[in-house]
Amino acid sequence: MKIKIIVTLKNGVLDPQGKAIQQTLNGMGFDNIEEVRQGKYFDVEINEKDEKKAKIKADEMCKKLLANLVIEDYKII
Amino acid sequence: MKIKIIVTLKNGVLDPQGKAIQQTLNGMGFDNIEEVRQGKYFDVEINEKDEKKAKIKADEMCKKLLANLVIEDYKII
């Protein structure tokens, strides 16, 4: 089954890439953008039919590789 | 209001970064991972109370800057 994972910077962690996107959008005429924060998205195809087991695996992957828990949060959807 | 945008590579477009993550996961002992594809995620804070209008703005941003429609798809959630 397919598991979707979103990894985002924690609140308070500077996101210069998001800031650059925001400034570019402002420069393009999108003037009501207050903040942009960029994160990562992963589509993981796991050979496992049980959704609960697949999500436990995904959680383990996030902790061990996909997210840096010092500065990032993750969400499995 | 906050709009979340996911940008993913279209099916068929090579994703070497996703492949590298998959191989790393396999090497770490996660042996039932069949495919990993990486995408981008954006949290956009728009100064607009009407959800419909905010989503129309977000759609325009994706088309003009956030996604490369030749190789990427986007989803506003």
Coordinates of N, CA and C in Angstrom, one line a residue:
Chain A
M1 N 0.8 -1.2 0.0 CA 0.0 0.0 0.0 C 0.9 1.3 0.0
K2 N 0.2 2.4 -0.4 CA 0.9 3.6 -0.5 C 0.8 4.5 0.7
I3 N 1.9 4.9 1.3 CA 1.9 5.7 2.5 C 2.4 7.1 2.1
K4 N 1.7 8.2 2.5 CA 2.2 9.5 2.2 C 2.8 10.1 3.5
I5 N 3.9 10.7 3.3 CA 4.6 11.3 4.5 C 4.9 12.8 4.2
I6 N 4.6 13.6 5.1 CA 5.0 15.1 5.0 C 5.9 15.4 6.1
V7 N 7.1 16.0 5.7 CA 8.1 16.4 6.7 C 8.2 17.9 6.6
T8 N 8.0 18.6 7.8 CA 8.0 20.1 7.8 C 9.0 20.5 8.9
L9 N 9.5 21.7 8.7 CA 10.3 22.3 9.7 C 9.5 22.7 10.9
K10 N 10.1 22.5 12.1 CA 9.3 22.9 13.3 C 9.1 24.4 13.3
N11 N 8.1 24.8 14.1 CA 7.9 26.2 14.2 C 9.1 26.8 14.9
G12 N 9.5 28.0 14.4 CA 10.7 28.7 15.0 C 12.0 28.4 14.3
V13 N 12.0 27.3 13.5 CA 13.2 27.0 12.7 C 13.2 27.9 11.5
L14 N 14.2 28.6 11.2 CA 14.3 29.5 10.0 C 14.2 28.7 8.8
D15 N 13.4 29.3 7.8 CA 13.2 28.6 6.5 C 13.5 29.6 5.4
P16 N 14.8 29.8 5.1 CA 15.2 30.8 4.1 C 14.6 30.5 2.7
Q17 N 14.5 29.2 2.4 CA 13.9 28.8 1.1 C 12.5 29.3 1.0
G18 N 11.7 29.0 2.0 CA 10.3 29.5 2.1 C 10.2 31.0 2.0
K19 N 11.1 31.7 2.7 CA 11.2 33.1 2.6 C 11.4 33.6 1.2
A20 N 12.4 33.0 0.5 CA 12.7 33.4 -0.8 C 11.5 33.2 -1.8
I21 N 10.8 32.1 -1.6 CA 9.5 31.8 -2.4 C 8.5 32.9 -2.1
Q22 N 8.4 33.3 -0.8 CA 7.4 34.3 -0.4 C 7.7 35.6 -1.1
Q23 N 9.0 36.0 -1.0 CA 9.4 37.3 -1.7 C 9.2 37.3 -3.2
T24 N 9.5 36.1 -3.8 CA 9.3 36.0 -5.2 C 7.8 36.1 -5.6
L25 N 7.0 35.5 -4.8 CA 5.5 35.6 -5.0 C 5.1 37.0 -4.8
N26 N 5.6 37.7 -3.8 CA 5.2 39.1 -3.6 C 5.6 39.9 -4.8
G27 N 6.8 39.6 -5.3 CA 7.4 40.4 -6.5 C 6.6 40.1 -7.7
M28 N 5.9 38.9 -7.8 CA 5.1 38.6 -8.9 C 3.7 39.2 -8.8
G29 N 3.4 39.9 -7.8 CA 2.1 40.5 -7.6 C 1.1 39.8 -6.7
F30 N 1.6 38.7 -6.1 CA 0.7 38.0 -5.1 C 1.0 38.8 -3.8
D31 N 0.3 39.8 -3.5 CA 0.7 40.7 -2.4 C 0.1 40.3 -1.0
N32 N -0.8 39.3 -1.0 CA -1.4 39.0 0.3 C -0.9 37.7 0.9
I33 N 0.4 37.3 0.5 CA 1.0 36.1 1.1 C 1.8 36.5 2.3
E34 N 1.4 35.9 3.4 CA 2.1 36.3 4.7 C 3.2 35.5 5.0
E35 N 3.2 34.2 4.7 CA 4.3 33.3 5.0 C 4.3 32.1 4.1
V36 N 5.4 31.7 3.7 CA 5.5 30.4 3.0 C 6.6 29.5 3.7
R37 N 6.2 28.3 4.0 CA 7.2 27.4 4.6 C 7.3 26.1 3.7
Q38 N 8.5 25.7 3.3 CA 8.6 24.6 2.5 C 8.9 23.3 3.3
G39 N 8.4 22.2 2.9 CA 8.7 21.0 3.5 C 8.9 19.9 2.4
K40 N 9.0 18.7 2.9 CA 9.2 17.6 1.9 C 8.0 16.6 2.0
Y41 N 7.9 15.9 0.8 CA 6.7 15.0 0.7 C 7.3 13.7 0.2
F42 N 6.9 12.6 0.7 CA 7.3 11.3 0.2 C 6.1 10.4 0.0
D43 N 6.1 9.8 -1.2 CA 5.1 8.7 -1.5 C 5.9 7.4 -1.3
V44 N 5.5 6.6 -0.4 CA 6.3 5.3 -0.2 C 5.3 4.1 -0.4
E45 N 5.7 3.3 -1.4 CA 5.0 2.1 -1.7 C 5.5 0.9 -0.9
I46 N 4.8 0.5 0.1 CA 5.2 -0.6 1.0 C 4.5 -1.9 0.7
N47 N 5.2 -3.0 0.6 CA 4.6 -4.3 0.3 C 4.0 -4.8 1.6
E48 N 2.9 -4.3 1.9 CA 2.3 -4.7 3.2 C 0.8 -4.3 3.1
K49 N -0.1 -5.3 3.3 CA -1.5 -5.0 3.1 C -2.2 -4.4 4.3
D50 N -1.7 -4.7 5.5 CA -2.3 -4.2 6.7 C -1.9 -2.7 6.9
E51 N -2.9 -1.8 6.9 CA -2.6 -0.4 7.0 C -1.8 0.0 8.3
K52 N -2.3 -0.6 9.4 CA -1.7 -0.3 10.7 C -0.2 -0.7 10.7
K53 N 0.1 -1.9 10.2 CA 1.5 -2.3 10.1 C 2.4 -1.4 9.2
A54 N 1.8 -1.0 8.1 CA 2.5 -0.2 7.1 C 2.8 1.2 7.8
K55 N 1.8 1.7 8.5 CA 2.1 3.0 9.2 C 3.1 2.9 10.3
I56 N 3.2 1.8 11.0 CA 4.2 1.6 12.0 C 5.6 1.6 11.3
K57 N 5.7 0.9 10.2 CA 6.9 0.9 9.4 C 7.3 2.3 9.0
A58 N 6.3 3.0 8.5 CA 6.6 4.4 8.0 C 7.1 5.3 9.1
D59 N 6.5 5.1 10.3 CA 6.9 5.9 11.5 C 8.4 5.6 11.8
E60 N 8.7 4.4 11.7 CA 10.1 4.0 12.0 C 11.1 4.6 10.9
M61 N 10.6 4.6 9.7 CA 11.5 5.2 8.6 C 11.7 6.7 8.8
C62 N 10.6 7.3 9.2 CA 10.7 8.8 9.5 C 11.7 9.0 10.6
K63 N 11.6 8.3 11.7 CA 12.5 8.5 12.8 C 13.9 8.2 12.5
K64 N 14.2 7.2 11.6 CA 15.5 6.8 11.3 C 16.2 7.5 10.2
L65 N 15.4 7.9 9.2 CA 16.0 8.4 8.0 C 15.3 9.7 7.4
L66 N 14.0 9.7 7.3 CA 13.3 10.7 6.5 C 13.3 12.1 7.2
A67 N 13.1 12.1 8.5 CA 13.0 13.4 9.2 C 14.2 13.6 10.2
N68 N 14.6 14.8 10.3 CA 15.6 15.1 11.4 C 14.8 15.7 12.5
L69 N 14.6 14.9 13.5 CA 13.6 15.2 14.6 C 14.1 16.4 15.4
V70 N 15.3 16.8 15.3 CA 15.8 18.0 16.0 C 15.1 19.3 15.5
I71 N 15.0 19.3 14.2 CA 14.4 20.5 13.6 C 13.1 20.3 12.8
E72 N 12.8 19.0 12.6 CA 11.6 18.7 11.7 C 10.5 17.9 12.4
D73 N 9.3 18.1 12.0 CA 8.2 17.2 12.4 C 7.8 16.4 11.2
Y74 N 7.1 15.3 11.4 CA 6.6 14.6 10.3 C 5.1 14.2 10.6
K75 N 4.4 13.9 9.5 CA 3.0 13.5 9.6 C 2.8 12.4 8.5
I76 N 2.2 11.3 9.0 CA 1.9 10.2 8.1 C 0.5 10.3 7.7
I77 N 0.2 10.3 6.4 CA -1.3 10.5 6.0 C -1.7 9.4 5.1
Chain B
M1 N -5.8 32.6 5.7 CA -5.9 31.2 6.0 C -4.7 30.4 5.4
K2 N -4.5 29.2 6.0 CA -3.4 28.4 5.6 C -3.8 27.4 4.5
I3 N -3.0 27.5 3.4 CA -3.2 26.5 2.3 C -2.0 25.6 2.2
K4 N -2.3 24.3 2.0 CA -1.2 23.3 1.9 C -1.2 22.9 0.4
I5 N 0.0 22.8 -0.1 CA 0.2 22.4 -1.5 C 1.2 21.3 -1.6
I6 N 0.9 20.3 -2.3 CA 1.8 19.2 -2.6 C 2.2 19.2 -4.0
V7 N 3.5 19.2 -4.3 CA 3.9 19.1 -5.7 C 4.7 17.8 -5.9
T8 N 4.2 17.0 -6.9 CA 4.9 15.7 -7.1 C 5.3 15.5 -8.5
L9 N 6.3 14.7 -8.8 CA 6.7 14.4 -10.1 C 5.6 13.6 -10.8
K10 N 5.4 13.8 -12.1 CA 4.4 13.0 -12.8 C 4.8 11.6 -12.9
N11 N 3.9 10.7 -13.1 CA 4.2 9.3 -13.3 C 5.1 9.2 -14.5
G12 N 6.1 8.4 -14.4 CA 7.0 8.2 -15.6 C 8.2 9.1 -15.6
V13 N 8.2 10.2 -14.8 CA 9.4 11.0 -14.7 C 10.3 10.4 -13.7
L14 N 11.6 10.2 -14.1 CA 12.6 9.6 -13.2 C 12.8 10.4 -12.0
D15 N 12.9 9.7 -10.9 CA 13.1 10.4 -9.6 C 14.3 9.7 -8.9
P16 N 15.5 10.2 -9.3 CA 16.7 9.6 -8.7 C 16.9 9.8 -7.2
Q17 N 16.3 10.9 -6.7 CA 16.4 11.1 -5.3 C 15.5 10.1 -4.5
G18 N 14.3 9.9 -5.0 CA 13.5 8.9 -4.4 C 14.1 7.5 -4.5
K19 N 14.7 7.2 -5.6 CA 15.4 5.9 -5.8 C 16.5 5.7 -4.7
A20 N 17.3 6.8 -4.5 CA 18.4 6.7 -3.5 C 17.8 6.5 -2.1
I21 N 16.7 7.2 -1.8 CA 16.1 7.0 -0.5 C 15.6 5.5 -0.4
Q22 N 15.0 5.0 -1.4 CA 14.5 3.6 -1.4 C 15.7 2.7 -1.1
Q23 N 16.8 2.9 -1.9 CA 18.0 2.0 -1.7 C 18.5 2.1 -0.3
T24 N 18.6 3.3 0.2 CA 19.1 3.5 1.6 C 18.2 2.7 2.6
L25 N 16.9 2.9 2.4 CA 15.9 2.2 3.3 C 16.1 0.7 3.2
N26 N 16.3 0.2 2.0 CA 16.5 -1.3 1.8 C 17.8 -1.7 2.6
G27 N 18.8 -0.8 2.4 CA 20.1 -1.1 3.1 C 20.0 -1.1 4.6
M28 N 19.0 -0.3 5.1 CA 18.9 -0.2 6.6 C 18.0 -1.4 7.1
G29 N 17.5 -2.2 6.2 CA 16.7 -3.4 6.7 C 15.2 -3.3 6.4
F30 N 14.8 -2.2 5.8 CA 13.4 -2.0 5.4 C 13.3 -2.7 4.1
D31 N 13.0 -4.0 4.0 CA 13.1 -4.7 2.8 C 11.8 -4.8 2.0
N32 N 10.8 -4.3 2.5 CA 9.5 -4.4 1.7 C 9.1 -3.1 1.1
I33 N 10.1 -2.2 0.9 CA 9.8 -0.9 0.3 C 9.9 -1.1 -1.2
E34 N 8.8 -0.9 -2.0 CA 8.8 -1.1 -3.4 C 9.2 0.2 -4.2
E35 N 8.8 1.3 -3.7 CA 9.1 2.5 -4.4 C 9.0 3.7 -3.5
V36 N 9.9 4.7 -3.7 CA 9.8 5.9 -2.9 C 9.9 7.0 -4.0
R37 N 8.9 8.0 -3.9 CA 9.0 9.2 -4.8 C 8.9 10.4 -3.9
Q38 N 9.9 11.3 -4.2 CA 9.9 12.5 -3.3 C 9.2 13.7 -4.0
G39 N 8.5 14.5 -3.2 CA 7.9 15.7 -3.8 C 8.2 16.8 -2.9
K40 N 7.5 17.9 -3.1 CA 7.7 19.1 -2.3 C 6.3 19.5 -1.6
Y41 N 6.5 20.1 -0.5 CA 5.3 20.5 0.2 C 5.4 22.0 0.6
F42 N 4.3 22.7 0.5 CA 4.3 24.1 0.8 C 3.2 24.5 1.8
D43 N 3.5 25.2 2.8 CA 2.5 25.7 3.7 C 2.4 27.2 3.3
V44 N 1.3 27.7 2.8 CA 1.2 29.1 2.4 C 0.2 29.8 3.2
E45 N 0.6 30.8 3.9 CA -0.4 31.6 4.7 C -0.8 32.8 3.9
I46 N -2.1 32.7 3.5 CA -2.7 33.8 2.6 C -3.6 34.7 3.4
N47 N -3.5 36.0 3.3 CA -4.3 36.9 4.0 C -5.6 37.0 3.2
E48 N -6.5 36.0 3.4 CA -7.8 35.9 2.7 C -8.7 35.0 3.4
K49 N -9.8 35.5 3.8 CA -10.7 34.7 4.7 C -11.5 33.7 3.9
D50 N -11.8 34.0 2.6 CA -12.7 33.2 1.8 C -11.8 32.0 1.3
E51 N -12.2 30.8 1.7 CA -11.4 29.6 1.3 C -11.3 29.4 -0.2
K52 N -12.5 29.7 -0.9 CA -12.5 29.5 -2.3 C -11.6 30.4 -3.0
K53 N -11.6 31.7 -2.6 CA -10.7 32.7 -3.2 C -9.2 32.3 -2.9
A54 N -8.9 31.9 -1.7 CA -7.6 31.5 -1.3 C -7.1 30.4 -2.2
K55 N -8.0 29.4 -2.5 CA -7.6 28.3 -3.3 C -7.3 28.7 -4.7
I56 N -8.1 29.6 -5.2 CA -7.9 30.1 -6.6 C -6.5 30.8 -6.7
K57 N -6.2 31.6 -5.7 CA -4.9 32.2 -5.6 C -3.8 31.2 -5.6
A58 N -4.0 30.1 -4.8 CA -3.0 29.1 -4.6 C -2.8 28.4 -6.0
D59 N -3.9 28.1 -6.7 CA -3.8 27.5 -8.0 C -3.0 28.3 -8.9
E60 N -3.2 29.6 -8.9 CA -2.4 30.5 -9.8 C -0.9 30.5 -9.4
M61 N -0.6 30.5 -8.1 CA 0.8 30.4 -7.7 C 1.4 29.1 -8.2
C62 N 0.7 28.0 -8.1 CA 1.3 26.7 -8.5 C 1.6 26.8 -10.0
K63 N 0.7 27.3 -10.8 CA 0.9 27.4 -12.2 C 2.0 28.3 -12.6
K64 N 2.2 29.4 -11.9 CA 3.2 30.4 -12.3 C 4.5 30.2 -11.6
L65 N 4.6 29.5 -10.5 CA 5.9 29.4 -9.8 C 6.2 28.1 -9.1
L66 N 5.3 27.6 -8.4 CA 5.6 26.5 -7.5 C 5.8 25.1 -8.2
A67 N 5.1 24.9 -9.3 CA 5.2 23.6 -10.0 C 5.6 23.8 -11.4
N68 N 6.4 22.9 -11.9 CA 6.8 22.9 -13.3 C 5.9 21.9 -14.0
L69 N 4.8 22.4 -14.7 CA 3.8 21.6 -15.1 C 4.2 20.6 -16.2
V70 N 5.4 20.8 -16.8 CA 5.8 19.8 -17.8 C 6.1 18.5 -17.1
I71 N 6.7 18.5 -15.9 CA 7.1 17.3 -15.3 C 6.4 17.1 -13.9
E72 N 5.7 18.1 -13.4 CA 5.1 17.9 -12.1 C 3.6 18.1 -12.0
D73 N 3.0 17.5 -11.1 CA 1.6 17.7 -10.8 C 1.5 18.4 -9.4
Y74 N 0.4 19.1 -9.2 CA 0.2 19.7 -7.9 C -1.2 19.4 -7.3
K75 N -1.3 19.5 -6.0 CA -2.6 19.2 -5.4 C -2.7 20.3 -4.2
I76 N -3.8 20.9 -4.2 CA -4.0 21.9 -3.1 C -5.0 21.2 -2.1
I77 N -4.5 21.2 -0.8 CA -5.3 20.5 0.2 C -5.7 21.4 1.4

